[in-house]
Short mmCIF file of C-alpha atoms and ligand atoms in Angstrom, two decimals:
data_model
loop_
_atom_site.label_atom_id
_atom_site.label_comp_id
_atom_site.label_asym_id
_atom_site.label_seq_id
_atom_site.Cartn_x
_atom_site.Cartn_y
_atom_site.Cartn_z
CA UNK A 622 24.28 -13.27 10.49
CA UNK A 623 28.07 -13.36 10.88
CA UNK A 624 30.17 -13.64 7.64
CA UNK A 625 33.52 -13.40 9.42
CA UNK A 626 35.91 -16.32 9.90
CA UNK A 627 36.88 -17.67 13.29
CA UNK A 628 40.42 -17.29 14.52
CA UNK A 629 41.06 -20.91 13.76
CA UNK A 630 39.63 -20.68 10.29
CA UNK A 631 41.68 -17.72 9.52
CA UNK A 632 44.90 -19.39 10.86
CA UNK A 633 44.32 -22.61 8.76
CA UNK A 634 43.54 -20.62 5.68
CA UNK A 635 46.60 -18.40 6.11
CA UNK A 636 48.85 -21.43 6.69
CA UNK A 637 47.68 -23.01 3.43
CA UNK A 638 48.06 -19.68 1.56
CA UNK A 639 51.64 -19.38 2.73
CA UNK A 640 52.32 -23.11 1.83
CA UNK A 641 50.95 -22.49 -1.68
CA UNK A 642 53.06 -19.34 -2.10
CA UNK A 643 56.27 -20.81 -0.69
CA UNK A 644 56.13 -24.45 -1.82
CA UNK A 645 53.91 -24.66 -4.83
CA UNK A 646 54.04 -21.35 -6.89
CA UNK A 647 57.83 -21.49 -7.24
CA UNK A 648 57.33 -24.77 -9.11
CA UNK A 649 54.94 -23.41 -11.65
CA UNK A 650 57.43 -22.72 -14.43
CA UNK A 651 58.89 -26.24 -14.17
CA UNK A 652 55.39 -27.78 -14.04
CA UNK A 653 54.54 -25.95 -17.35
CA UNK A 654 57.83 -26.92 -18.86
CA UNK A 655 57.38 -30.70 -18.03
CA UNK A 656 53.75 -30.75 -19.03
CA UNK A 657 54.59 -29.21 -22.28
CA UNK A 658 57.19 -31.91 -22.83
CA UNK A 659 54.43 -34.47 -22.16
CA UNK A 660 55.50 -35.34 -18.64
CA UNK A 661 53.58 -35.16 -15.39
CA UNK A 662 53.81 -31.65 -13.83
CA UNK A 663 55.13 -33.16 -10.58
CA UNK A 664 56.43 -36.69 -9.96
CA UNK A 665 54.79 -38.94 -7.36
CA UNK A 666 58.01 -38.66 -5.30
CA UNK A 667 57.77 -34.85 -5.34
CA UNK A 668 54.13 -35.03 -4.41
CA UNK A 669 54.92 -37.37 -1.52
CA UNK A 670 57.79 -35.01 -0.39
CA UNK A 671 55.40 -32.04 -0.41
CA UNK A 672 52.68 -33.96 1.40
CA UNK A 673 55.21 -34.84 4.08
CA UNK A 674 56.17 -31.33 4.47
CA UNK A 675 52.51 -30.39 4.99
CA UNK A 676 52.10 -33.29 7.38
CA UNK A 677 54.95 -31.89 9.60
CA UNK A 678 52.70 -28.87 10.23
CA UNK A 679 49.64 -31.16 10.86
CA UNK A 680 48.08 -30.97 7.39
CA UNK A 681 47.24 -34.50 6.69
CA UNK A 682 43.84 -36.14 6.02
CA UNK A 683 42.00 -32.91 5.74
CA UNK A 684 38.55 -34.45 5.89
CA UNK A 685 39.64 -37.88 7.33
CA UNK A 686 38.20 -38.52 10.75
CA UNK A 687 40.60 -37.94 13.63
CA UNK A 688 40.30 -41.59 14.72
CA UNK A 689 42.08 -42.46 11.47
CA UNK A 690 44.78 -39.84 11.98
CA UNK A 691 43.20 -37.16 9.96
CA UNK A 692 42.20 -33.49 10.75
CA UNK A 693 38.48 -34.08 10.39
CA UNK A 694 38.01 -30.57 9.26
CA UNK A 695 34.54 -29.20 8.64
CA UNK A 696 33.13 -28.69 5.15
CA UNK A 697 33.38 -24.92 5.34
CA UNK A 698 37.03 -25.14 6.40
CA UNK A 699 37.76 -27.62 3.67
CA UNK A 700 36.22 -25.29 1.07
CA UNK A 701 38.34 -22.37 2.33
CA UNK A 702 41.34 -24.53 2.05
CA UNK A 703 40.47 -25.83 -1.36
CA UNK A 704 40.10 -22.28 -2.61
CA UNK A 705 43.67 -21.64 -1.52
CA UNK A 706 44.93 -24.66 -3.40
CA UNK A 707 43.17 -23.43 -6.47
CA UNK A 708 45.44 -20.35 -6.65
CA UNK A 709 48.02 -22.52 -8.37
CA UNK A 710 47.84 -25.09 -11.10
CA UNK A 711 50.57 -27.13 -9.55
CA UNK A 712 48.77 -30.48 -9.11
CA UNK A 713 49.06 -30.81 -5.36
CA UNK A 714 46.60 -32.39 -2.83
CA UNK A 715 47.18 -33.07 0.90
CA UNK A 716 47.95 -36.62 1.80
CA UNK A 717 46.09 -38.83 4.23
CA UNK A 718 42.70 -39.22 2.49
CA UNK A 719 40.60 -41.93 1.07
CA UNK A 720 37.32 -42.09 -0.81
CA UNK A 721 34.43 -41.47 1.50
CA UNK A 722 32.75 -44.86 0.59
CA UNK A 723 35.81 -46.87 1.69
CA UNK A 724 34.77 -46.03 5.19
CA UNK A 725 31.85 -48.45 4.69
CA UNK A 726 34.33 -51.22 4.29
CA UNK A 727 34.23 -54.09 6.86
CA UNK A 728 37.22 -54.50 9.26
CA UNK A 729 39.17 -56.79 6.92
CA UNK A 730 38.62 -54.56 3.95
CA UNK A 731 39.58 -51.53 6.04
CA UNK A 732 42.94 -53.15 6.84
CA UNK A 733 43.42 -54.09 3.25
CA UNK A 734 42.12 -50.99 1.36
CA UNK A 735 41.11 -48.04 3.51
CA UNK A 736 44.09 -47.80 5.89
CA UNK A 737 46.82 -48.24 3.17
CA UNK A 738 44.98 -45.65 0.98
CA UNK A 739 45.03 -43.15 3.82
CA UNK A 740 48.75 -43.93 4.38
CA UNK A 741 49.41 -43.35 0.67
CA UNK A 742 50.54 -46.88 0.13
CA UNK A 743 47.65 -47.84 -2.18
CA UNK A 744 45.72 -45.88 -4.78
CA UNK A 745 42.13 -46.23 -5.66
CA UNK A 746 39.80 -45.24 -8.51
CA UNK A 747 36.09 -44.91 -8.73
CA UNK A 748 34.57 -46.58 -11.77
CA UNK A 749 30.93 -46.11 -12.70
CA UNK A 750 30.88 -44.36 -16.06
CA UNK A 751 30.67 -46.56 -19.19
CA UNK A 752 30.82 -45.81 -22.88
CA UNK A 753 26.99 -46.08 -22.95
CA UNK A 754 26.29 -44.59 -19.44
CA UNK A 755 27.50 -41.26 -18.18
CA UNK A 756 24.89 -38.74 -17.00
CA UNK A 757 22.45 -41.68 -17.07
CA UNK A 758 24.42 -43.81 -14.64
CA UNK A 759 21.56 -46.19 -14.15
CA UNK A 760 22.10 -47.45 -17.68
CA UNK A 761 25.39 -49.23 -16.80
CA UNK A 762 25.87 -52.62 -18.47
CA UNK A 763 28.79 -54.14 -16.63
CA UNK A 764 27.72 -57.37 -14.97
CA UNK A 765 28.96 -59.49 -12.11
CA UNK A 766 27.64 -63.11 -12.34
CA UNK A 767 27.80 -65.38 -9.38
CA UNK A 768 29.80 -68.57 -9.99
CA UNK A 769 30.19 -70.79 -6.96
CA UNK A 770 31.44 -68.50 -4.17
CA UNK A 771 32.99 -66.08 -6.64
CA UNK A 772 31.62 -63.22 -8.85
CA UNK A 773 32.72 -62.84 -12.40
CA UNK A 774 32.89 -59.31 -13.73
CA UNK A 775 32.50 -58.35 -17.36
CA UNK A 776 32.27 -54.90 -18.87
CA UNK A 777 34.05 -51.73 -19.82
CA UNK A 778 34.34 -48.45 -17.80
CA UNK A 779 35.53 -45.18 -19.22
CA UNK A 780 36.94 -41.74 -18.17
CA UNK A 781 38.14 -43.09 -14.87
CA UNK A 782 40.28 -40.70 -13.00
CA UNK A 783 43.42 -42.27 -11.70
CA UNK A 784 42.50 -45.50 -13.49
CA UNK A 785 46.07 -45.78 -14.94
CA UNK A 786 47.78 -45.34 -11.62
CA UNK A 787 45.31 -47.14 -9.31
CA UNK A 788 46.18 -50.54 -7.86
CA UNK A 789 42.61 -51.25 -6.96
CA UNK A 790 39.18 -49.87 -8.18
CA UNK A 791 35.75 -49.52 -6.80
CA UNK A 792 33.73 -50.84 -9.74
CA UNK A 793 29.99 -50.91 -10.01
CA UNK A 794 28.32 -53.81 -11.69
CA UNK A 795 24.89 -55.24 -12.10
CA UNK A 796 24.21 -58.18 -9.89
CA UNK A 797 20.55 -58.43 -10.40
CA UNK A 798 19.39 -57.30 -13.87
CA UNK A 799 15.73 -57.23 -12.85
CA UNK A 800 16.25 -54.78 -10.03
CA UNK A 801 18.98 -52.71 -11.92
CA UNK A 802 19.80 -49.55 -10.01
CA UNK A 803 16.99 -50.21 -7.53
CA UNK A 804 18.82 -52.87 -5.45
CA UNK A 805 20.57 -54.65 -8.28
CA UNK A 806 23.89 -52.85 -8.60
CA UNK A 807 26.81 -53.85 -6.40
CA UNK A 808 30.16 -52.17 -5.75
CA UNK A 809 33.27 -54.41 -5.81
CA UNK A 810 36.82 -53.71 -4.58
CA UNK A 811 38.99 -55.15 -7.31
CA UNK A 812 42.75 -55.22 -7.28
CA UNK A 813 44.50 -54.67 -10.59
CA UNK A 814 46.29 -57.96 -10.33
CA UNK A 815 42.80 -59.64 -10.15
CA UNK A 816 42.75 -59.03 -13.93
CA UNK A 817 41.47 -55.68 -15.10
CA UNK A 818 43.29 -53.68 -17.69
CA UNK A 819 43.52 -49.92 -18.12
CA UNK A 820 44.19 -47.67 -21.08
CA UNK A 821 45.08 -43.98 -21.14
CA UNK A 822 42.57 -41.63 -22.65
CA UNK A 823 44.20 -38.46 -24.06
CA UNK A 824 42.22 -35.33 -23.18
CA UNK A 825 42.61 -31.57 -23.58
CA UNK A 826 43.67 -31.45 -19.92
CA UNK A 827 47.12 -32.13 -18.52
CA UNK A 828 46.22 -35.59 -17.09
CA UNK A 829 44.34 -38.42 -18.66
CA UNK A 830 41.72 -40.60 -17.25
CA UNK A 831 41.54 -44.29 -18.28
CA UNK A 832 39.30 -46.88 -19.87
CA UNK A 833 39.05 -50.03 -17.79
CA UNK A 834 38.38 -53.48 -19.20
CA UNK A 835 36.94 -56.25 -17.14
CA UNK A 836 37.09 -59.52 -19.10
CA UNK A 837 35.94 -62.45 -16.91
CA UNK A 838 37.54 -60.98 -13.79
CA UNK A 839 36.89 -63.35 -10.94
CA UNK A 840 36.63 -61.98 -7.44
CA UNK A 841 35.73 -63.65 -4.15
CA UNK A 842 32.41 -62.60 -2.29
CA UNK A 843 34.59 -60.76 0.28
CA UNK A 844 35.35 -58.13 -2.32
CA UNK A 845 31.86 -56.65 -2.07
CA UNK A 846 31.97 -53.24 -0.57
CA UNK A 847 28.88 -52.46 1.52
CA UNK A 848 25.91 -54.64 0.89
CA UNK A 849 25.02 -56.81 -2.13
CA UNK A 850 22.72 -54.76 -4.40
CA UNK A 851 23.25 -51.48 -2.56
CA UNK A 852 26.01 -50.16 -4.81
CA UNK A 853 24.06 -47.41 -6.59
CA UNK A 854 23.43 -45.62 -3.28
CA UNK A 855 27.17 -45.80 -2.57
CA UNK A 856 28.00 -44.47 -5.98
CA UNK A 857 25.64 -41.46 -5.48
CA UNK A 858 27.23 -40.90 -2.02
CA UNK A 859 30.70 -40.88 -3.58
CA UNK A 860 29.62 -38.41 -6.31
CA UNK A 861 27.70 -36.22 -3.76
CA UNK A 862 30.59 -36.33 -1.24
CA UNK A 863 31.70 -32.84 -1.92
CA UNK A 864 30.36 -31.29 -5.07
CA UNK A 865 31.02 -27.89 -3.47
CA UNK A 866 34.76 -28.67 -3.43
CA UNK A 867 35.08 -28.43 -7.27
CA UNK A 868 33.80 -24.82 -7.47
CA UNK A 869 35.69 -24.05 -4.21
CA UNK A 870 38.86 -24.87 -6.08
CA UNK A 871 37.76 -22.66 -8.91
CA UNK A 872 37.35 -19.66 -6.58
CA UNK A 873 41.21 -19.60 -6.02
CA UNK A 874 41.94 -20.05 -9.69
CA UNK A 875 39.57 -17.25 -10.74
CA UNK A 876 41.09 -14.92 -8.03
CA UNK A 877 44.58 -15.61 -9.31
CA UNK A 878 43.52 -15.09 -12.91
CA UNK A 879 41.71 -11.87 -12.06
CA UNK A 880 44.78 -10.55 -10.32
CA UNK A 881 46.78 -11.30 -13.46
CA UNK A 882 44.26 -9.43 -15.55
CA UNK A 883 44.33 -6.46 -13.23
CA UNK A 884 48.13 -6.23 -13.34
CA UNK A 885 48.18 -6.61 -17.10
CA UNK A 886 45.38 -3.99 -17.57
CA UNK A 887 47.26 -1.50 -15.47
CA UNK A 888 50.52 -1.84 -17.25
CA UNK A 889 49.65 -2.59 -20.95
CA UNK A 890 49.21 0.63 -22.86
CA UNK A 891 47.36 1.12 -26.12
CA UNK A 892 46.59 4.43 -27.89
CA UNK A 893 48.53 6.29 -25.19
CA UNK A 894 46.84 4.96 -22.10
CA UNK A 895 46.73 1.74 -20.00
CA UNK A 896 43.92 -0.50 -21.10
CA UNK A 897 42.68 -0.37 -17.54
CA UNK A 898 41.26 3.10 -18.41
CA UNK A 899 38.93 1.64 -21.03
CA UNK A 900 35.46 0.76 -19.94
CA UNK A 901 35.33 -2.42 -22.03
CA UNK A 902 38.17 -3.79 -19.89
CA UNK A 903 36.79 -2.35 -16.60
CA UNK A 904 33.51 -4.10 -17.16
CA UNK A 905 35.17 -7.43 -17.65
CA UNK A 906 37.07 -6.87 -14.44
CA UNK A 907 34.00 -5.79 -12.58
CA UNK A 908 31.88 -8.64 -13.72
CA UNK A 909 34.67 -11.15 -12.82
CA UNK A 910 34.97 -9.63 -9.39
CA UNK A 911 31.26 -9.78 -8.77
CA UNK A 912 30.98 -13.33 -9.92
CA UNK A 913 33.88 -14.60 -7.79
CA UNK A 914 32.14 -13.05 -4.69
CA UNK A 915 28.82 -14.60 -5.58
CA UNK A 916 30.52 -17.95 -6.16
CA UNK A 917 32.28 -17.74 -2.80
CA UNK A 918 29.08 -17.33 -0.94
CA UNK A 919 27.32 -20.09 -2.85
CA UNK A 920 30.16 -22.49 -2.16
CA UNK A 921 30.36 -21.50 1.54
CA UNK A 922 26.57 -21.82 2.00
CA UNK A 923 26.54 -25.29 0.40
CA UNK A 924 29.47 -26.32 2.69
CA UNK A 925 27.68 -24.81 5.66
CA UNK A 926 24.59 -26.97 4.91
CA UNK A 927 26.80 -30.09 4.81
CA UNK A 928 28.19 -29.20 8.26
CA UNK A 929 24.65 -28.57 9.56
CA UNK A 930 23.76 -32.13 8.43
CA UNK A 931 21.01 -30.62 6.14
CA UNK A 932 20.09 -32.02 2.75
CA UNK A 933 22.65 -29.91 0.76
CA UNK A 934 22.14 -31.47 -2.65
CA UNK A 935 20.17 -28.43 -4.07
CA UNK A 936 22.81 -25.88 -2.79
CA UNK A 937 25.69 -28.00 -4.00
CA UNK A 938 24.15 -28.34 -7.49
CA UNK A 939 23.75 -24.50 -7.65
CA UNK A 940 27.36 -23.91 -6.52
CA UNK A 941 28.69 -26.46 -8.96
CA UNK A 942 26.65 -25.14 -11.92
CA UNK A 943 27.41 -21.42 -11.14
CA UNK A 944 31.14 -22.23 -10.54
CA UNK A 945 31.55 -24.13 -13.79
CA UNK A 946 29.77 -21.52 -15.89
CA UNK A 947 31.47 -18.47 -14.31
CA UNK A 948 34.96 -19.81 -14.03
CA UNK A 949 34.85 -20.48 -17.74
CA UNK A 950 33.63 -17.05 -18.46
CA UNK A 951 36.17 -15.42 -16.12
CA UNK A 952 39.18 -17.37 -17.62
CA UNK A 953 37.95 -16.32 -21.10
CA UNK A 954 37.80 -12.74 -20.13
CA UNK A 955 41.23 -12.92 -18.56
CA UNK A 956 42.61 -14.47 -21.72
CA UNK A 957 40.90 -11.62 -23.74
CA UNK A 958 42.44 -8.95 -21.57
CA UNK A 959 45.91 -10.31 -22.23
CA UNK A 960 45.33 -10.19 -26.00
CA UNK A 961 47.71 -12.33 -28.07
CA UNK A 962 49.87 -13.14 -24.94
CA UNK A 963 46.87 -14.75 -23.34
CA UNK A 964 46.68 -17.27 -26.22
CA UNK A 965 50.29 -18.26 -25.92
CA UNK A 966 52.00 -21.09 -23.87
CA UNK A 967 54.33 -18.59 -22.29
CA UNK A 968 51.56 -17.73 -19.77
CA UNK A 969 49.51 -20.32 -17.83
CA UNK A 970 46.10 -18.91 -18.86
CA UNK A 971 45.53 -21.33 -21.66
CA UNK A 972 46.37 -24.17 -19.24
CA UNK A 973 43.76 -22.91 -16.82
CA UNK A 974 41.29 -22.49 -19.73
CA UNK A 975 41.56 -26.09 -20.60
CA UNK A 976 41.50 -27.24 -17.01
CA UNK A 977 38.45 -25.19 -16.01
CA UNK A 978 36.52 -26.46 -18.95
CA UNK A 979 36.25 -29.85 -17.22
CA UNK A 980 34.35 -28.37 -14.37
CA UNK A 981 31.27 -28.09 -16.66
CA UNK A 982 31.42 -31.83 -17.41
CA UNK A 983 32.57 -34.16 -14.63
CA UNK A 984 30.66 -35.05 -11.47
CA UNK A 985 27.42 -33.90 -13.13
CA UNK A 986 27.40 -31.72 -16.21
CA UNK A 987 25.87 -28.37 -16.24
CA UNK A 988 22.71 -29.75 -17.86
CA UNK A 989 22.36 -32.42 -15.08
CA UNK A 990 22.84 -29.81 -12.41
CA UNK A 991 20.09 -27.68 -14.11
CA UNK A 992 17.92 -30.78 -14.31
CA UNK A 993 18.30 -31.30 -10.55
CA UNK A 994 17.72 -27.69 -9.66
CA UNK A 995 14.62 -27.44 -11.97
CA UNK A 996 13.16 -30.62 -10.73
CA UNK A 997 13.51 -29.64 -7.09
CA UNK A 998 11.81 -26.27 -7.80
CA UNK A 999 9.06 -27.71 -10.06
CA UNK A 1000 8.25 -30.48 -7.70
CA UNK A 1001 8.29 -28.18 -4.72
CA UNK A 1002 11.16 -30.03 -2.93
CA UNK A 1003 12.74 -26.56 -2.60
CA UNK A 1004 10.69 -23.36 -2.23
CA UNK A 1005 11.58 -20.40 -4.37
CA UNK A 1006 13.38 -18.02 -2.02
CA UNK A 1007 13.31 -20.62 0.75
CA UNK A 1008 17.11 -20.57 1.39
CA UNK A 1009 16.79 -19.03 4.81
CA UNK A 1010 13.83 -21.27 5.85
C1 FAD B 1324 38.38 -35.91 -17.15
C2 FAD B 1324 37.24 -36.74 -16.65
C3 FAD B 1324 37.32 -37.41 -15.54
C4 FAD B 1324 36.31 -38.28 -15.14
N1 FAD B 1324 36.40 -39.02 -13.94
C5 FAD B 1324 35.49 -39.98 -13.81
C6 FAD B 1324 35.65 -40.96 -12.65
O1 FAD B 1324 36.70 -40.89 -11.94
N2 FAD B 1324 34.78 -41.94 -12.46
C7 FAD B 1324 33.69 -42.11 -13.26
O2 FAD B 1324 32.87 -42.95 -12.99
N3 FAD B 1324 33.43 -41.14 -14.29
C8 FAD B 1324 34.31 -40.10 -14.53
N4 FAD B 1324 34.09 -39.18 -15.48
C9 FAD B 1324 32.84 -39.28 -16.25
C10 FAD B 1324 31.96 -38.11 -16.18
O3 FAD B 1324 31.26 -38.16 -14.89
C11 FAD B 1324 30.93 -38.17 -17.30
O4 FAD B 1324 31.72 -37.82 -18.51
C12 FAD B 1324 29.82 -37.11 -17.16
O5 FAD B 1324 28.96 -37.68 -16.09
C13 FAD B 1324 28.98 -37.05 -18.46
O6 FAD B 1324 28.65 -38.24 -18.96
P1 FAD B 1324 28.97 -38.54 -20.63
O7 FAD B 1324 30.32 -38.10 -20.88
O8 FAD B 1324 28.62 -39.92 -20.87
O9 FAD B 1324 27.94 -37.56 -21.27
P2 FAD B 1324 26.46 -37.85 -21.64
O10 FAD B 1324 25.73 -38.27 -20.48
O11 FAD B 1324 26.40 -38.68 -22.88
O12 FAD B 1324 25.91 -36.42 -21.99
C14 FAD B 1324 26.20 -35.76 -23.30
C15 FAD B 1324 25.57 -34.37 -23.23
O13 FAD B 1324 24.12 -34.55 -23.06
C16 FAD B 1324 23.71 -33.75 -21.92
N5 FAD B 1324 22.58 -34.51 -21.26
C17 FAD B 1324 22.61 -35.78 -20.86
N6 FAD B 1324 21.44 -36.07 -20.22
C18 FAD B 1324 20.69 -35.01 -20.27
C19 FAD B 1324 19.38 -34.61 -19.95
N7 FAD B 1324 18.60 -35.49 -19.35
N8 FAD B 1324 18.96 -33.36 -20.16
C20 FAD B 1324 19.69 -32.47 -20.79
N9 FAD B 1324 20.93 -32.72 -21.26
C21 FAD B 1324 21.48 -33.95 -21.03
C22 FAD B 1324 24.93 -33.70 -21.01
O14 FAD B 1324 24.88 -32.68 -20.06
C23 FAD B 1324 26.02 -33.47 -22.04
O15 FAD B 1324 26.06 -32.15 -22.51
C24 FAD B 1324 35.10 -38.37 -15.86
C25 FAD B 1324 34.98 -37.55 -17.07
C26 FAD B 1324 36.07 -36.79 -17.51
C27 FAD B 1324 35.92 -36.05 -18.78
#
């Protein structure tokens, strides 16, 4: 068993680490200032400029296949890279990517949606959640009714990331009520100017998702992505595309937070000694260090299973659940170690506190991950202790 990184993996990781330190971290104070004034942390022009800078060094389309101009990196490499990006809260992502399910588009749709999305000219959003259907995605009510050669979509979606900015959405609607999720849900590519509206939802995070309204939105048959009735499988594929990437990002955030806590503990004195000398503080630091290491290996193991073409769903659920839980405990401890300063807006800890809270909710809540894990174990789909085969 070899836990070391290859030369290439180390080089790519180090390049991203340097990029984060040189290009992103210096922007942190300005990001905080703007966010606190109710503005986006970085503008879309600044993001595009940063993405271009990364592209000049070949960092473009991290997981996009090489035939589409991307890097086609492995899941393990992408997890390592995501952890590096997590070291800062500057909202940066590499350019050149598109939702995995857009690659199922036909040639015409690829020209109209996939390629412009990879090129950064169009923006997508993924819309399945509804006011009455979140964890239980099969309960969606949005319908698409056939009318001549068109489909007419009616319904409401909620909590849609990027829904305010997107110029098209991948929306899931019932096309056969009798079959429902078992062959009766279809995914449609719907341009904003075909008639859907969006409304910003204010959250405790620094960016808001959107509610989308479809009121008799008429789309031609050619807007169906994939096959009629096979939308639910596509939706599950989108959600499962990289559950390991969310906790991967949290690894970097937790490492940065723990470093802040260590520095503060070593310099802050109470009762004549640095608080680092108190066992109460040491245990918080020790537990956080152990949990970050455990999380790293859970994430890398899940990513490795993806690269091997194995069924990685169980490992991904474990990594997502553990990451969400532990990242929240760690940021809470780090805030505690900073005392009153941790609670202020002078430091970014409270920002991370709010951001990391989301990890326990979206793309499958803690409870839903537990449900999956328990079901696999109880039904014998996964053997206890069977990780190594
Ligand atoms: C910021 C943000 C961004 C999002 N982005 C998107 C997006 O881009 N596209 C999209 O389609 N959706 C998106 N979502 C929706 C997200 O996936 C759902 O919020 C999530 O799946 C939970 O659904 P819900 O909010 O309806 O909660 P519910 O499903 O109503 O759950 C409420 C509570 O009950 C628990 N629960 C539910 N079922 C069970 C069960 N069987 N056993 C035990 N406990 C259970 C849940 O874990 C939760 O604690 C986003 C959400 C947020 C907050």
